[in-house]
Coordinates of C-alpha atoms in Angstrom, one line a residue:
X1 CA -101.8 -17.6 -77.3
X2 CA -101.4 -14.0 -78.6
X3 CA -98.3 -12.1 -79.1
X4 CA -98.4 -10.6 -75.9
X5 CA -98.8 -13.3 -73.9
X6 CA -96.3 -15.1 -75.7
X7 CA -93.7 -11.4 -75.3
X8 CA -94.3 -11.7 -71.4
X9 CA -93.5 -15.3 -71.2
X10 CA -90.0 -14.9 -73.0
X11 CA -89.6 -12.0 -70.9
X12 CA -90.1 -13.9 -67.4
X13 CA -88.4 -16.8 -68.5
X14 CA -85.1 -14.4 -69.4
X15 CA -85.7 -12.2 -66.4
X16 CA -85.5 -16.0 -64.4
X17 CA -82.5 -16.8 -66.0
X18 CA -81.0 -14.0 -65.4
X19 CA -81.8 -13.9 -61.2
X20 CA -80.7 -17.3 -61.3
X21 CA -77.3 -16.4 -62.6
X22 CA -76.6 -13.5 -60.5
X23 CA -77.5 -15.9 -57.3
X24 CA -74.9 -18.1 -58.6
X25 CA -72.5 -15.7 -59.3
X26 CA -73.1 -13.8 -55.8
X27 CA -73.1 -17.1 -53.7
X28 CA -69.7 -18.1 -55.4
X29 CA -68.1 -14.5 -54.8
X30 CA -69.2 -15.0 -51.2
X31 CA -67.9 -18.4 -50.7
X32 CA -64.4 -17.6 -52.5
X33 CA -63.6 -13.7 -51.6
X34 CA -62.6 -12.3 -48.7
X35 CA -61.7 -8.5 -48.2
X36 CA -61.0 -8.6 -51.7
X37 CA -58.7 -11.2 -52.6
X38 CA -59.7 -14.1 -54.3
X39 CA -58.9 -17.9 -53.4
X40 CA -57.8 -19.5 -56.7
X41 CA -55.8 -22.5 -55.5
X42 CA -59.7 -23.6 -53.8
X43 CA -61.4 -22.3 -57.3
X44 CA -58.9 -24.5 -59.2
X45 CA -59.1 -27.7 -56.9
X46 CA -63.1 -27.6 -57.1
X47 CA -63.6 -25.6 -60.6
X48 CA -67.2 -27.2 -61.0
X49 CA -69.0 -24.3 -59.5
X50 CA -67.0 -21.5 -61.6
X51 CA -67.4 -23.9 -64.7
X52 CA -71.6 -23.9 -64.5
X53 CA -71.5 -20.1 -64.6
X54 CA -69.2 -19.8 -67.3
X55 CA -71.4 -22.1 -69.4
X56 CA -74.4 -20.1 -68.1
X57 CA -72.9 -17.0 -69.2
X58 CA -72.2 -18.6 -73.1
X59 CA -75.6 -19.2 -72.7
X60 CA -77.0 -16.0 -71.5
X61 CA -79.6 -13.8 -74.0
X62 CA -79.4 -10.1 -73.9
X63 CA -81.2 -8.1 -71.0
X64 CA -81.8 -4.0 -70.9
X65 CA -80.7 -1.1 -69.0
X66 CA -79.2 -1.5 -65.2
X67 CA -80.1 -5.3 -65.4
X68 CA -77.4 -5.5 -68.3
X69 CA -75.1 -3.0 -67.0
X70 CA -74.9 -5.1 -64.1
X71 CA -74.4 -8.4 -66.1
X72 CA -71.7 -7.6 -67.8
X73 CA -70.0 -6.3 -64.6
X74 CA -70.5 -9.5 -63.2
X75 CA -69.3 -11.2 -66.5
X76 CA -66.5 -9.2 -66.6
X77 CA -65.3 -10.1 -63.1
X78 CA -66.0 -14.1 -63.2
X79 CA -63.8 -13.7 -66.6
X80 CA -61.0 -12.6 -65.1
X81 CA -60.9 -15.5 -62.2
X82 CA -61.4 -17.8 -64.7
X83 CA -58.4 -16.5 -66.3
X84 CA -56.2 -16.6 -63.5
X85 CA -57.9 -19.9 -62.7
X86 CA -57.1 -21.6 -66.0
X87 CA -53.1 -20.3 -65.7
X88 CA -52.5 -21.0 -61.7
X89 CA -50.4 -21.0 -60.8
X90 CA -49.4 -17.1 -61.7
X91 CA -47.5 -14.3 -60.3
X92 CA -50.6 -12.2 -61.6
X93 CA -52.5 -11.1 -64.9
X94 CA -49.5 -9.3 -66.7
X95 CA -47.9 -12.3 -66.1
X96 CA -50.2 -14.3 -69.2
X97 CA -49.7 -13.0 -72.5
X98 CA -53.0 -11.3 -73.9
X99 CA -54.2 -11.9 -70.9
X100 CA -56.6 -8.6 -71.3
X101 CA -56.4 -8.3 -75.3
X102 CA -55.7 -11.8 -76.7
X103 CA -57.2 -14.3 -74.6
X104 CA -61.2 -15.0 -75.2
X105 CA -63.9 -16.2 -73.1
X106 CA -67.3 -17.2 -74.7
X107 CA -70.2 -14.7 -74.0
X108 CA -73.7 -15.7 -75.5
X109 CA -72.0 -17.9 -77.9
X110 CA -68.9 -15.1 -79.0
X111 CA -65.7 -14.9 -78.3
X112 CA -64.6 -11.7 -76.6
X113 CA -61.6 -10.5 -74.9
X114 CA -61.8 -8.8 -71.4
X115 CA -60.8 -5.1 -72.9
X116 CA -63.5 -5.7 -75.6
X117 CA -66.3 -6.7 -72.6
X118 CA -65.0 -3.3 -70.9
X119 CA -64.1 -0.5 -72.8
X120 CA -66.4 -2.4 -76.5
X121 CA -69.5 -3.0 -74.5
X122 CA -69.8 -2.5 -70.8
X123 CA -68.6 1.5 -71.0
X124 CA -69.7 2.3 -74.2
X125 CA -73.0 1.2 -73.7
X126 CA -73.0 2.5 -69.5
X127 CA -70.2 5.2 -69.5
X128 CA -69.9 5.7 -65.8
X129 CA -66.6 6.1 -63.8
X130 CA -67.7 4.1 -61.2
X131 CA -67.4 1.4 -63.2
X132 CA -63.8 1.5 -62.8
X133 CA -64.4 0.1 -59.3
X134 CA -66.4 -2.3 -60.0
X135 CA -64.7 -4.1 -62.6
X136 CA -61.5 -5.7 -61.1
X137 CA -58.1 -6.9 -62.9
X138 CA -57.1 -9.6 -60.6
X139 CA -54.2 -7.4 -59.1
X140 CA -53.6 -6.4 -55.6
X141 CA -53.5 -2.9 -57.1
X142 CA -57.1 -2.4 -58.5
X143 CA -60.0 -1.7 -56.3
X144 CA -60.6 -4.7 -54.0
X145 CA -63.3 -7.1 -55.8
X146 CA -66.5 -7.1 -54.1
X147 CA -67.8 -10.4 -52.5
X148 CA -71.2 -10.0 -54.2
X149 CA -72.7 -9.8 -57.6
X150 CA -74.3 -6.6 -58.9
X151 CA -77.7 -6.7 -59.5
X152 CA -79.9 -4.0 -61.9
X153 CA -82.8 -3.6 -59.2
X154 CA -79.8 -2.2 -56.8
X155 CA -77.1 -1.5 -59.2
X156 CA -76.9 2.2 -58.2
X157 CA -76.4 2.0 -54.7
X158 CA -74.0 -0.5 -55.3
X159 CA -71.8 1.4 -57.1
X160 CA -72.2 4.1 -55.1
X161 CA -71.3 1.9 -52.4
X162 CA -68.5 0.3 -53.9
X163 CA -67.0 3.6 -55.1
X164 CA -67.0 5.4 -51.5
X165 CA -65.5 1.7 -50.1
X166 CA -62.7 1.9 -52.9
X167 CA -62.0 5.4 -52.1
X168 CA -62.1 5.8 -48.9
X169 CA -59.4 2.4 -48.4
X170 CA -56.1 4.3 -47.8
X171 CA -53.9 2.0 -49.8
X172 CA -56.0 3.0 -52.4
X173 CA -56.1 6.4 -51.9
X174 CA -52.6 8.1 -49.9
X175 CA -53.9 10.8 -48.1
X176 CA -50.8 13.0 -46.7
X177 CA -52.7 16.1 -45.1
X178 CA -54.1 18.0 -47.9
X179 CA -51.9 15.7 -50.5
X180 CA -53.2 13.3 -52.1
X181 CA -51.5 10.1 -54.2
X182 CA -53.6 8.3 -56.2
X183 CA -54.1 5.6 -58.3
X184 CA -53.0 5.1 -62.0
X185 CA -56.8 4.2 -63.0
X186 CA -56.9 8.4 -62.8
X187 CA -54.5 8.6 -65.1
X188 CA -55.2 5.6 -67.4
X189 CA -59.2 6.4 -67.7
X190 CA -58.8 10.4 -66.7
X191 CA -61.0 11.3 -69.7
X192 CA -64.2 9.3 -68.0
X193 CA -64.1 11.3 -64.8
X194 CA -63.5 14.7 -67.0
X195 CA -59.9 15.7 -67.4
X196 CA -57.7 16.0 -65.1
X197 CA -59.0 19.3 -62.8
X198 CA -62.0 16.8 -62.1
X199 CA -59.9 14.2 -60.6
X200 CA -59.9 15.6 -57.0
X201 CA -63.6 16.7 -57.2
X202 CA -64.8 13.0 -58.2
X203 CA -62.3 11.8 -54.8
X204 CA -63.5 14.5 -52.6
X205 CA -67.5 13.5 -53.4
X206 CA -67.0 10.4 -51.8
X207 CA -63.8 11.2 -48.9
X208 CA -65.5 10.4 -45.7
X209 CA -62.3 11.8 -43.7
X210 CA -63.0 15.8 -43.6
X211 CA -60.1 17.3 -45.1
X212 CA -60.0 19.6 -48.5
X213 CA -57.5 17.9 -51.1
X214 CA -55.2 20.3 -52.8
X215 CA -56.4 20.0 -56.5
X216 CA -52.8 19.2 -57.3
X217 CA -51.9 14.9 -56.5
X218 CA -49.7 12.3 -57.9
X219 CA -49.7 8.9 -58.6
X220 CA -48.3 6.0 -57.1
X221 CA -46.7 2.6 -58.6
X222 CA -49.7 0.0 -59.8
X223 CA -49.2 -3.4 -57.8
X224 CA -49.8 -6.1 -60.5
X225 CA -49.0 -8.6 -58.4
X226 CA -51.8 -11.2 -58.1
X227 CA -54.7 -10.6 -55.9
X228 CA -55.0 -13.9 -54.3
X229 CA -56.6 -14.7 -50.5
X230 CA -53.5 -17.2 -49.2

């Protein structure tokens, strides 16, 4: 067996790990989110199927370009139910000490905290700003979590897709004629959509309703309260 032979064989049996993770991960979103909120009292009573894919994502070797963009979205998100998970019952995230900076969660064999998966690899790597609808906090104010897994042969027209969705939901976005409220993520992450005058631009891309936004907005309360399907 020659070098390349034996290159495309560790290359197909990654690439099949990797599919088979992203079906778990998509058939469990499916079976345990619904128009964003997440059913952790059913996680926590049958844990077994959250549990395999946290062991297969200790497990998991590196992968390149959109297929690992989308891996660690989908790692970031099953980190943060397993969180919640391992603490419910809880009024929601900011509720568990270090829940975003203290507490760890094994990913191919190191420990990492959830801002370190973000802002350390996931953006650093992929700066995007859509990014910051696609990774969700577990609180009813963040961008409802999709009920599907991301996947690198359709990543961009998921995000796309998930960005218009997030915008366009109007407790998300406050429209008031040509005034707009928005939410906090604009402020905390304004440098990844470009300052502050780009703020409106980036909304009014993807605002299906046909109205121009005054460049000037506001921002509204974050809900931290939990994001739970009851």
């Amino acid at each position: 067996m020659n070098a390349i032979t034996t290159l495309l064989i560790v290359m197909l049996s990654l690439n099949g790990f990797a599919q088979n993770l992203e079906a778990q991960i998509d058939a469990f979103l499916k079976s345990n989110v619904k128009d964003g909120l997440v059913d952790y009292q059913g996680i926590k009573k049958n844990s077994a199927e959250l549990n395999a894919i946290i062991k297969a994502l200790a497990n998991a070797k590196k992968l390149e370009g959109s297929a690992e963009k989308a891996f660690l979205i989908n790692a970031y998100n099953i980190f943060v139910i397993k969180g919640i998970v391992d603490h419910y019952p809880v009024e929601g995230p900011l509720k568990i000490d270090g829940f975003f900076d203290t507490e760890t969660f094994n990913l191919r064999g190191k420990q990492i905290t959830l801002n370190e998966l973000e802002k350390g690899l996931l953006y650093k790597q992929f700066p995007d700003a859509r990014l910051h609808f696609a990774v969700v906090c577990a609180a009813v104010g963040c961008p409802k979590l999709a009920p599907f897994a991301y996947s690198g042969d359709k990543l961009d027209s998921q995000l796309e897709e998930q960005t218009r969705n997030v915008i366009n939901d109007p407790t998300f976005i406050r429209l008031n004629g040509p005034s707009a409220q928005v939410s906090q993520i604009f402020d905390w992450y304004v440098k990844d959509f470009g300052g502050k005058e780009n703020v409106i631009p980036f909304i009014q891309k993807y605002l299906l309703k046909k109205v121009k936004l005054s460049p000037n907005y506001s921002f509204y309360d974050y809900d931290w309260s939990l994001n739970e399907l009851k």
